[in-house]
Amino acid sequence: MEYREFFQRATGNPPYDYQVRLAEADPWPDLLEAPTGAGKTEAIVLAWLWRRRYASPEVRAATPRRLAYTLPRRVLVEQTHDRVQRWLKNLTGLGDLSGFDRVGVHLLMGGETDNDWDLYPEREAVLIGTQDMLLSRALNRGYALGRARWPLPYGLLNNDCLWVFDEVQLMGSGLATTAQLAAFREKFGVWGACPTLWVSATLRPEWLATVDFRARVEGGLERHELTKSEWKASNSPLINRLKAVKTLARAGAAADDPKNLAKEIREAHQPGALTLVVMNTVKKAVELYEALTAPAAAPRRGRKAAAEQTPLIAAPEVLLLHSRFRPPERRAKMETLRQMEETGGIVVSTQVVEAGVDVSARTLFTELSPWASFVQRAGRCNRKGEFKQADVYWIDVDVEDKKSAVKNAAPYTPEELKAARKELKDLSDVGPRALRDYLAELPEKRLAGLYPYEAEHVIRRRTAEELFDATPDLTGADLDISLYIRENDEHDVQVFWRLWEGDDPNRPEPQAEPGRDELCAASLNEETKEWLNKQNCWRWDFLESRWQRAENIMPGQIYLLCAKAGGYSPEKGFDPEAKEPVTPLNAIGRTPEGNDGDPYSTERKIWQTIAAHTNQVVEELEKILAELGASLTEKERAELRRAARWHDWGKAYHVFQDALTAKARPDFALPDELHRWGKSSGKSERYKHPGFRHELASALGMLAQGHPDLACYLVAAHHGKVRLSIRSLPNEKPAPDGRRFARGVWEGDQMPAVKLGGGVIAPEITFSLAPMELGLSENGQPSWAERVLNLLETYGPYRLAYLEALLCAADRRASANARPEVSND
């Protein structure tokens, strides 16, 4: 199918010429620059999908099966998700089009395990999330995701995936991380193509010249943009947007004067039209909102005073919008915003509307911001060119006083604001074409000064390699990746509120993990830190498998609060000054996974033997490998099949068998003495050996039998809890007689012979924990750490994690759909 027809069916509109050229581009570009409102999202998503289905065989084979669409702000994510779903719905079932209903569209915003998208690595998927969620997953430290789950998205996002970073001018330090990750994928190697596309209306290639990606930038990145004829053509469908007039003037009131600024906004507001106000911080936005919604002062008495009164007019509706709302309230506000575009009103917002929000205001007020941000904000005014007259007012910020300049400019720098102010004073029209013509006349030095960028923290190769191991240290701590995600003053945490009896959220059972709708983002500034530290704030302890009082508030983490603590209102969002109890949303989900937990291993649905479950895992793996085609070599396919067959051998160990059958009664008898239980229909007892990991028992048995290192590693790592090292944990019960122990496996214990399905019988063995020692073991064999390091040298972290993800997906899918039949083989 030709791309123009494909685009028309998906969107109901014909594509612009630059959108067609992107879909047919050879080679695929590294950079995409297009003015605001020009349909960049449609251009990218539909080009990717068309290239997957209808381009030449060579292009289809080179186009990744996953698209990671990364946005800087949370509010933009749900809107983009809805649009992509609508396009796919329009494509589904239309004549010769088929299979589009199997293309997954997933929100990565924390909660509800991100829709289990990573359990289907063979399927096409569009993954939409903020830079916090997607970059943290690419670094193997997925924010708002259970630790044991980290390696799955880590492996899948760094292989066979097209990365798109939209509105890169807003990404801060995260932008340097995107360039470094692109360089690391080239150096470490990946399965399938894993290109990156950086997108903005104001794009400077030098922003990407990081230490490991500089050579690519200097060699020349492939750029895609509107041609000169597209900018000037009078018959272009884009012409109304490009030539839209937006008259610029300076607001009379300053940003730190909300009362007078509110008065000026009311006077400039046009009844029946939308007025959009963009402030630089949530605090300023809330103060202005309060000034706009404050009750009018009582009229003065007397004949003279009455004559001076302004005639009463209907007060416009005022809406506050920022990123510190729970999803249900945020969705309601976004719906109200869409209605106000038709009915009129005043919307006070932060940078959340700066990019991606498809809204067009008749009047725009914007606090002074860096030039690239100003251009984006101006793009929300007269966006479609539908108004003959549209007004933009910039609100000045005092950045001259050295004592207060840094505070007043936050979250930006005084230098950025001064550079933007210098240009704004010379402008009278900030429409797309007017801005382009103005910038074309500026000297390069002055132009470069408008787009300063220097990342304070740049991730290096050694750190990227260290992040491969998701095992916590003995205190439960991790490498801090927040420095590589956002600027220091823009870090977030997520909080949710629950009610429980007494003082302990672990009684009688630990509070369930939060659903996505419960999570509220909070900026991790000093005010928030101080408030959270004063509350009984709880964080899930992976090693102890319980909620523990948080001692150090860390970026990217999820914290549980008692609803009685307050801190939130539907009107203003997260607000430490809100004293009223918070209304909790319905709690859904299970208890968060801890080190001892095996929610995907036992599943508590039906009784099933190890052999029966293993046969299902092998079936699921074959489905995955069949869909992946020739992207893996026969060697890796063989090792994956071997790992699938032997992965649950360790469940034959008496520690697992005793826990499984202590409370629950089997539905049927085991077929013979060589079978053991793999799953039960009831709740398991706690392990007699705290910290027990059956996958380690499986891997140690395989090592003793001489299986290849790759298969042994994949077996050990398939639950995400045993990776680079084998060591005992603080909560473990020591083995008697001074024997070595680790993860509940005791040296010298025996594991019986057991059927693994497919005619395979694992022999009886006696455990040796010699591989946990550094250097050569007693029999002269390499240690576990040395074996894994050799695998990392051979495959690199991304390809090795990808193989882990394939086995893990097959195992969890089989567990979630366990069949009751008994295997006798």
Short mmCIF file of N, CA and C in Angstrom, two decimals, residues 475-526:
data_model
loop_
_atom_site.label_atom_id
_atom_site.label_comp_id
_atom_site.label_asym_id
_atom_site.label_seq_id
_atom_site.Cartn_x
_atom_site.Cartn_y
_atom_site.Cartn_z
N THR A 475 22.75 -3.40 51.87
CA THR A 475 21.85 -2.45 52.51
C THR A 475 20.61 -2.18 51.66
N GLY A 476 20.54 -2.82 50.49
CA GLY A 476 19.42 -2.60 49.59
C GLY A 476 19.59 -1.41 48.68
N ALA A 477 20.77 -0.79 48.66
CA ALA A 477 21.01 0.42 47.88
C ALA A 477 21.42 0.08 46.45
N ASP A 478 21.33 1.09 45.56
CA ASP A 478 21.67 0.93 44.15
C ASP A 478 22.48 2.11 43.67
N LEU A 479 23.07 1.96 42.49
CA LEU A 479 23.65 3.10 41.81
C LEU A 479 22.55 4.11 41.51
N ASP A 480 22.82 5.37 41.77
CA ASP A 480 21.84 6.43 41.55
C ASP A 480 21.90 6.89 40.09
N ILE A 481 20.84 6.64 39.33
CA ILE A 481 20.82 7.05 37.92
C ILE A 481 20.11 8.38 37.71
N SER A 482 19.54 8.96 38.77
CA SER A 482 18.74 10.17 38.60
C SER A 482 19.54 11.30 37.96
N LEU A 483 20.86 11.32 38.19
CA LEU A 483 21.70 12.36 37.61
C LEU A 483 21.67 12.33 36.09
N TYR A 484 21.40 11.15 35.53
CA TYR A 484 21.43 10.97 34.08
C TYR A 484 20.04 11.04 33.45
N ILE A 485 19.01 11.32 34.27
CA ILE A 485 17.64 11.35 33.78
C ILE A 485 17.13 12.77 33.62
N ARG A 486 17.31 13.58 34.68
CA ARG A 486 16.87 14.97 34.66
C ARG A 486 17.86 15.84 35.42
N GLU A 487 17.63 17.16 35.35
CA GLU A 487 18.47 18.08 36.11
C GLU A 487 18.22 17.88 37.60
N ASN A 488 19.15 18.32 38.40
CA ASN A 488 19.07 18.11 39.84
C ASN A 488 17.79 18.65 40.46
N ASP A 489 17.30 19.78 39.96
CA ASP A 489 16.12 20.40 40.57
C ASP A 489 14.82 19.98 39.89
N GLU A 490 14.87 18.97 39.03
CA GLU A 490 13.66 18.51 38.35
C GLU A 490 13.36 17.04 38.63
N HIS A 491 14.02 16.45 39.61
CA HIS A 491 13.78 15.05 39.92
C HIS A 491 12.41 14.85 40.54
N ASP A 492 11.84 13.70 40.27
CA ASP A 492 10.51 13.36 40.77
C ASP A 492 10.56 12.14 41.68
N VAL A 493 9.57 12.07 42.56
CA VAL A 493 9.20 10.81 43.20
C VAL A 493 7.72 10.60 42.89
N GLN A 494 7.22 9.40 43.17
CA GLN A 494 5.79 9.14 43.03
C GLN A 494 5.25 8.69 44.38
N VAL A 495 4.11 9.22 44.74
CA VAL A 495 3.50 8.90 46.03
C VAL A 495 2.08 8.41 45.80
N PHE A 496 1.60 7.63 46.76
CA PHE A 496 0.19 7.22 46.74
C PHE A 496 -0.31 7.11 48.16
N TRP A 497 -1.62 7.24 48.32
CA TRP A 497 -2.22 7.32 49.64
C TRP A 497 -3.14 6.12 49.88
N ARG A 498 -3.06 5.57 51.08
CA ARG A 498 -3.91 4.45 51.49
C ARG A 498 -4.37 4.68 52.94
N LEU A 499 -5.43 3.98 53.32
CA LEU A 499 -5.89 3.95 54.71
C LEU A 499 -5.67 2.55 55.26
N TRP A 500 -5.19 2.45 56.49
CA TRP A 500 -5.05 1.15 57.14
C TRP A 500 -5.23 1.32 58.64
N GLU A 501 -5.56 0.23 59.27
CA GLU A 501 -5.76 0.24 60.71
C GLU A 501 -4.41 0.20 61.42
N GLY A 502 -4.28 0.95 62.52
CA GLY A 502 -3.05 0.92 63.29
C GLY A 502 -1.94 1.73 62.65
N ASP A 503 -0.71 1.41 63.06
CA ASP A 503 0.46 2.18 62.62
C ASP A 503 1.29 1.49 61.55
N ASP A 504 0.94 0.24 61.22
CA ASP A 504 1.80 -0.56 60.35
C ASP A 504 1.06 -0.97 59.08
N PRO A 505 1.51 -0.49 57.90
CA PRO A 505 0.83 -0.87 56.64
C PRO A 505 1.09 -2.31 56.23
N ASN A 506 1.84 -3.06 57.03
CA ASN A 506 2.11 -4.46 56.72
C ASN A 506 1.15 -5.42 57.44
N ARG A 507 0.24 -4.90 58.24
CA ARG A 507 -0.66 -5.76 59.00
C ARG A 507 -2.10 -5.54 58.59
N PRO A 508 -2.87 -6.62 58.47
CA PRO A 508 -2.44 -8.02 58.62
C PRO A 508 -1.60 -8.53 57.43
N GLU A 509 -1.74 -7.88 56.29
CA GLU A 509 -0.93 -8.21 55.11
C GLU A 509 -0.35 -6.91 54.57
N PRO A 510 0.83 -6.96 53.94
CA PRO A 510 1.40 -5.73 53.36
C PRO A 510 0.44 -5.10 52.35
N GLN A 511 0.37 -3.79 52.35
CA GLN A 511 -0.44 -3.08 51.37
C GLN A 511 -0.05 -3.49 49.95
N ALA A 512 -1.04 -3.62 49.09
CA ALA A 512 -0.79 -4.04 47.71
C ALA A 512 0.00 -2.97 46.96
N GLU A 513 0.66 -3.40 45.89
CA GLU A 513 1.37 -2.44 45.06
C GLU A 513 0.37 -1.46 44.44
N PRO A 514 0.77 -0.23 44.17
CA PRO A 514 -0.17 0.77 43.69
C PRO A 514 -0.58 0.54 42.24
N GLY A 515 -1.81 0.88 41.94
CA GLY A 515 -2.24 0.93 40.55
C GLY A 515 -1.82 2.25 39.94
N ARG A 516 -1.81 2.31 38.63
CA ARG A 516 -1.33 3.52 37.95
C ARG A 516 -2.12 4.75 38.36
N ASP A 517 -3.45 4.61 38.52
CA ASP A 517 -4.28 5.76 38.83
C ASP A 517 -4.02 6.32 40.23
N GLU A 518 -3.38 5.54 41.09
CA GLU A 518 -3.10 6.03 42.44
C GLU A 518 -1.86 6.91 42.51
N LEU A 519 -0.97 6.77 41.55
CA LEU A 519 0.35 7.41 41.65
C LEU A 519 0.30 8.89 41.29
N CYS A 520 0.92 9.69 42.13
CA CYS A 520 1.00 11.13 41.89
C CYS A 520 2.47 11.53 41.91
N ALA A 521 2.90 12.23 40.87
CA ALA A 521 4.27 12.70 40.81
C ALA A 521 4.45 13.92 41.70
N ALA A 522 5.59 13.99 42.36
CA ALA A 522 5.93 15.13 43.21
C ALA A 522 7.36 15.53 42.93
N SER A 523 7.58 16.81 42.70
CA SER A 523 8.93 17.30 42.44
C SER A 523 9.76 17.17 43.71
N LEU A 524 10.95 16.60 43.58
CA LEU A 524 11.77 16.33 44.75
C LEU A 524 12.62 17.56 45.10
N ASN A 525 11.93 18.65 45.46
CA ASN A 525 12.64 19.84 45.92
C ASN A 525 12.77 19.79 47.44
N GLU A 526 13.40 20.79 48.01
CA GLU A 526 13.63 20.78 49.46
C GLU A 526 12.33 20.79 50.24
#
